[in-house]
Amino acid sequence: MASLKELKGRITSVKSTQKITKAKQMVAAAKLRKAQARAEAARPYAERLAAVMASLATKVSGDNAPKLLAGTGSDKRHLLVVVNTDKGLCGGLNANIVRAASAKARELVAAGKDVELYLVGRKGRAPLKRNFPNAIGNQFDTSQVREPGFEEAEQIASEVIGMFEDGKYDVAHLVYPVFQSALAQDPVVQQIVPVPAPENAPADTGAVVEYEPDEEAILEELLPRYVKTQVFGALLEVSASEQGASMTAMDNATRNAGELIDKLTIQYNRSRQAAITTELVEIIAGAEAL
């Protein structure tokens, strides 16, 4: 059984930890509002851009279609762009992203495809390197940026598009969490290259629309912007997911610390009472012996 001094030291240590987790929870809660607002504000833009592209894509086909839309004609080589966080203490968020990326990679390998991983964020690198040591490609470091934004998204997208134009892969998928609430951040796997044709293309109303410049020129400009927008949205979603998961994890840690403090306090009081009782028995026995 632990001594009174050891129990008191453990109680003090857990209380210090509880203060840290409580402070971390409050910081995450404060950052969550802004991160959530940014992620939700970006979604309508991405949806509207996809609708515009759907309208244009229906008018372009065959040899006139840009390479980002038409693809290479093959799907042998796949690139997985995995977006993780740079910081920990956010529950199982990064483990879920790694699990989704690993499942997709194994699915592709089982189908006879070649897989390469492009890693964004520090926390998912170690397990993915263990699982796929020969599949790790480029890595993008966002640890020096306070809040990754469109500038970082543009750099990532430009590098991914450049790799596609250099013939290093045929299909690229984006793996990232979608923020639902502080309790739910669901990882998704989304194809970004070649840009998939939207499922719900706008219906032909019979109206004659003339584009200036032509559809091909507009798509040449919009397709890279679409990829950048998707990467930017993924960075915003992972930022909101990180704060939500961190707030939930730190709340659970704070409550668990409180329960442990209560248990240790009860154990300390019982041990102290037992020690007092033993001393009283010894005093009484000594008095009777006299």
Short mmCIF file of C-alpha atoms in Angstrom, two decimals, residues 102-287:
data_model
loop_
_atom_site.label_atom_id
_atom_site.label_comp_id
_atom_site.label_asym_id
_atom_site.label_seq_id
_atom_site.Cartn_x
_atom_site.Cartn_y
_atom_site.Cartn_z
CA SER A 102 -4.54 2.95 -44.90
CA ALA A 103 -7.82 1.27 -45.86
CA LYS A 104 -7.90 3.12 -49.20
CA ALA A 105 -4.24 2.31 -49.88
CA ARG A 106 -4.73 -1.39 -49.14
CA GLU A 107 -7.84 -1.44 -51.32
CA LEU A 108 -5.89 0.03 -54.23
CA VAL A 109 -2.91 -2.29 -53.72
CA ALA A 110 -5.25 -5.29 -53.61
CA ALA A 111 -6.66 -4.13 -56.96
CA GLY A 112 -3.16 -4.14 -58.46
CA LYS A 113 -2.63 -0.36 -58.36
CA ASP A 114 0.54 1.53 -57.47
CA VAL A 115 0.11 3.83 -54.47
CA GLU A 116 2.11 6.84 -53.30
CA LEU A 117 1.36 8.93 -50.20
CA TYR A 118 1.66 12.72 -50.05
CA LEU A 119 1.62 13.68 -46.36
CA VAL A 120 0.39 17.00 -44.96
CA GLY A 121 0.78 17.53 -41.20
CA ARG A 122 3.16 15.81 -38.79
CA LYS A 123 0.97 13.56 -36.67
CA GLY A 124 0.04 10.96 -39.27
CA ARG A 125 3.53 10.43 -40.63
CA ALA A 126 4.91 7.84 -38.19
CA PRO A 127 2.11 5.23 -38.47
CA LEU A 128 1.84 5.63 -42.25
CA LYS A 129 5.61 5.22 -42.61
CA ARG A 130 5.39 2.03 -40.57
CA ASN A 131 2.49 0.67 -42.62
CA PHE A 132 3.75 1.78 -46.05
CA PRO A 133 7.52 2.38 -45.80
CA ASN A 134 8.04 2.24 -49.58
CA ALA A 135 5.03 4.36 -50.53
CA ILE A 136 5.90 7.65 -48.81
CA GLY A 137 6.46 10.45 -51.30
CA ASN A 138 6.47 14.20 -50.77
CA GLN A 139 5.66 15.80 -47.43
CA PHE A 140 4.35 19.30 -46.77
CA ASP A 141 5.17 20.89 -43.42
CA THR A 142 2.54 23.18 -41.89
CA SER A 143 3.97 23.15 -38.35
CA GLN A 144 5.52 26.61 -38.74
CA VAL A 145 2.20 28.17 -39.77
CA ARG A 146 -0.17 29.34 -37.07
CA GLU A 147 -3.28 28.81 -39.18
CA PRO A 148 -2.78 27.06 -42.56
CA GLY A 149 -4.77 28.97 -45.18
CA PHE A 150 -5.14 29.49 -48.90
CA GLU A 151 -1.45 30.20 -49.42
CA GLU A 152 -0.51 26.77 -48.09
CA ALA A 153 -3.39 25.16 -50.00
CA GLU A 154 -2.16 26.81 -53.20
CA GLN A 155 1.36 25.46 -52.65
CA ILE A 156 0.08 21.92 -52.00
CA ALA A 157 -2.32 21.98 -54.96
CA SER A 158 0.30 23.42 -57.31
CA GLU A 159 2.73 20.66 -56.35
CA VAL A 160 0.08 17.96 -56.77
CA ILE A 161 -0.99 19.35 -60.16
CA GLY A 162 2.67 19.63 -61.21
CA MET A 163 3.23 15.97 -60.36
CA PHE A 164 0.19 15.08 -62.47
CA GLU A 165 1.42 17.09 -65.44
CA ASP A 166 4.84 15.41 -65.11
CA GLY A 167 3.15 12.01 -65.40
CA LYS A 168 4.00 10.81 -61.89
CA TYR A 169 0.48 9.50 -61.19
CA ASP A 170 -2.90 9.02 -62.86
CA VAL A 171 -5.42 9.61 -60.06
CA ALA A 172 -5.16 11.64 -56.84
CA HIS A 173 -7.37 11.31 -53.77
CA LEU A 174 -7.68 13.71 -50.85
CA VAL A 175 -8.04 12.15 -47.38
CA TYR A 176 -9.24 14.51 -44.64
CA PRO A 177 -11.83 14.79 -41.84
CA VAL A 178 -15.13 16.62 -42.31
CA PHE A 179 -16.16 18.56 -39.21
CA GLN A 180 -19.66 17.64 -38.07
CA SER A 181 -19.53 18.64 -34.41
CA ALA A 182 -17.16 18.62 -31.47
CA LEU A 183 -18.01 14.93 -31.06
CA ALA A 184 -17.91 13.83 -34.71
CA GLN A 185 -15.24 14.36 -37.36
CA ASP A 186 -15.68 11.83 -40.15
CA PRO A 187 -12.72 11.06 -42.47
CA VAL A 188 -13.54 11.08 -46.19
CA VAL A 189 -11.64 10.04 -49.31
CA GLN A 190 -12.33 12.35 -52.27
CA GLN A 191 -10.93 12.21 -55.78
CA ILE A 192 -9.46 15.53 -56.87
CA VAL A 193 -7.37 14.63 -59.96
CA PRO A 194 -8.60 14.18 -62.59
CA VAL A 195 -11.41 16.45 -61.48
CA PRO A 196 -14.50 14.20 -61.26
CA ALA A 197 -17.56 15.20 -63.24
CA PRO A 198 -20.26 16.26 -60.75
CA GLU A 199 -23.04 13.70 -60.40
CA ASN A 200 -25.83 16.28 -60.40
CA ALA A 201 -25.07 18.24 -63.53
CA PRO A 202 -27.53 21.05 -64.21
CA ALA A 203 -30.30 20.16 -66.62
CA ASP A 204 -30.34 21.63 -70.11
CA THR A 205 -33.01 24.33 -70.09
CA GLY A 206 -32.76 24.97 -73.83
CA ALA A 207 -31.24 28.41 -73.33
CA VAL A 208 -28.33 29.33 -75.57
CA VAL A 209 -25.36 30.50 -73.52
CA GLU A 210 -22.29 31.92 -75.19
CA TYR A 211 -19.04 31.94 -73.22
CA GLU A 212 -16.28 34.47 -73.71
CA PRO A 213 -13.65 33.12 -73.78
CA ASP A 214 -14.74 29.62 -74.82
CA GLU A 215 -15.51 26.75 -72.44
CA GLU A 216 -12.08 25.16 -72.81
CA ALA A 217 -10.27 28.35 -71.82
CA ILE A 218 -12.56 28.86 -68.81
CA LEU A 219 -12.03 25.28 -67.66
CA GLU A 220 -8.26 25.64 -68.02
CA GLU A 221 -8.54 28.41 -65.41
CA LEU A 222 -11.23 26.85 -63.20
CA LEU A 223 -9.86 23.30 -62.90
CA PRO A 224 -6.66 24.26 -61.02
CA ARG A 225 -8.70 26.66 -58.91
CA TYR A 226 -11.10 23.82 -58.09
CA VAL A 227 -8.24 21.61 -56.88
CA LYS A 228 -6.87 24.47 -54.78
CA THR A 229 -10.32 25.10 -53.32
CA GLN A 230 -10.71 21.44 -52.34
CA VAL A 231 -7.29 21.41 -50.64
CA PHE A 232 -8.10 24.71 -48.92
CA GLY A 233 -11.40 23.28 -47.69
CA ALA A 234 -9.57 20.21 -46.37
CA LEU A 235 -7.17 22.42 -44.39
CA LEU A 236 -10.10 24.34 -42.89
CA GLU A 237 -11.97 21.14 -42.07
CA VAL A 238 -8.94 19.56 -40.37
CA SER A 239 -8.39 22.77 -38.37
CA ALA A 240 -11.99 22.79 -37.10
CA SER A 241 -11.86 19.03 -36.48
CA GLU A 242 -8.65 19.41 -34.49
CA GLN A 243 -10.13 22.01 -32.16
CA GLY A 244 -13.39 20.11 -31.73
CA ALA A 245 -11.64 16.81 -31.03
CA SER A 246 -9.17 18.55 -28.70
CA MET A 247 -11.96 20.20 -26.73
CA THR A 248 -13.78 16.88 -26.32
CA ALA A 249 -10.61 14.96 -25.41
CA MET A 250 -9.51 17.56 -22.85
CA ASP A 251 -13.01 17.65 -21.33
CA ASN A 252 -12.87 13.87 -20.89
CA ALA A 253 -9.34 14.11 -19.46
CA THR A 254 -10.42 16.82 -17.00
CA ARG A 255 -13.37 14.74 -15.77
CA ASN A 256 -11.22 11.60 -15.51
CA ALA A 257 -8.65 13.53 -13.49
CA GLY A 258 -11.41 14.71 -11.15
CA GLU A 259 -12.60 11.13 -10.63
CA LEU A 260 -9.03 9.98 -9.96
CA ILE A 261 -8.52 12.79 -7.45
CA ASP A 262 -11.68 11.71 -5.61
CA LYS A 263 -10.50 8.08 -5.47
CA LEU A 264 -7.02 9.04 -4.30
CA THR A 265 -8.48 11.39 -1.68
CA ILE A 266 -10.67 8.61 -0.29
CA GLN A 267 -7.68 6.27 -0.25
CA TYR A 268 -5.57 8.95 1.45
CA ASN A 269 -8.21 9.57 4.13
CA ARG A 270 -8.61 5.85 4.81
CA SER A 271 -4.86 5.34 5.09
CA ARG A 272 -4.60 8.37 7.38
CA GLN A 273 -7.47 7.12 9.55
CA ALA A 274 -5.86 3.68 9.74
CA ALA A 275 -2.57 5.24 10.81
CA ILE A 276 -4.31 7.30 13.52
CA THR A 277 -6.20 4.24 14.75
CA THR A 278 -2.96 2.25 14.93
CA GLU A 279 -1.27 5.00 16.95
CA LEU A 280 -4.22 5.19 19.37
CA VAL A 281 -4.17 1.42 19.85
CA GLU A 282 -0.44 1.54 20.58
CA ILE A 283 -0.92 4.41 23.09
CA ILE A 284 -3.76 2.60 24.88
CA ALA A 285 -1.84 -0.68 24.94
CA GLY A 286 1.19 1.12 26.38
CA ALA A 287 -0.92 2.83 29.04
#
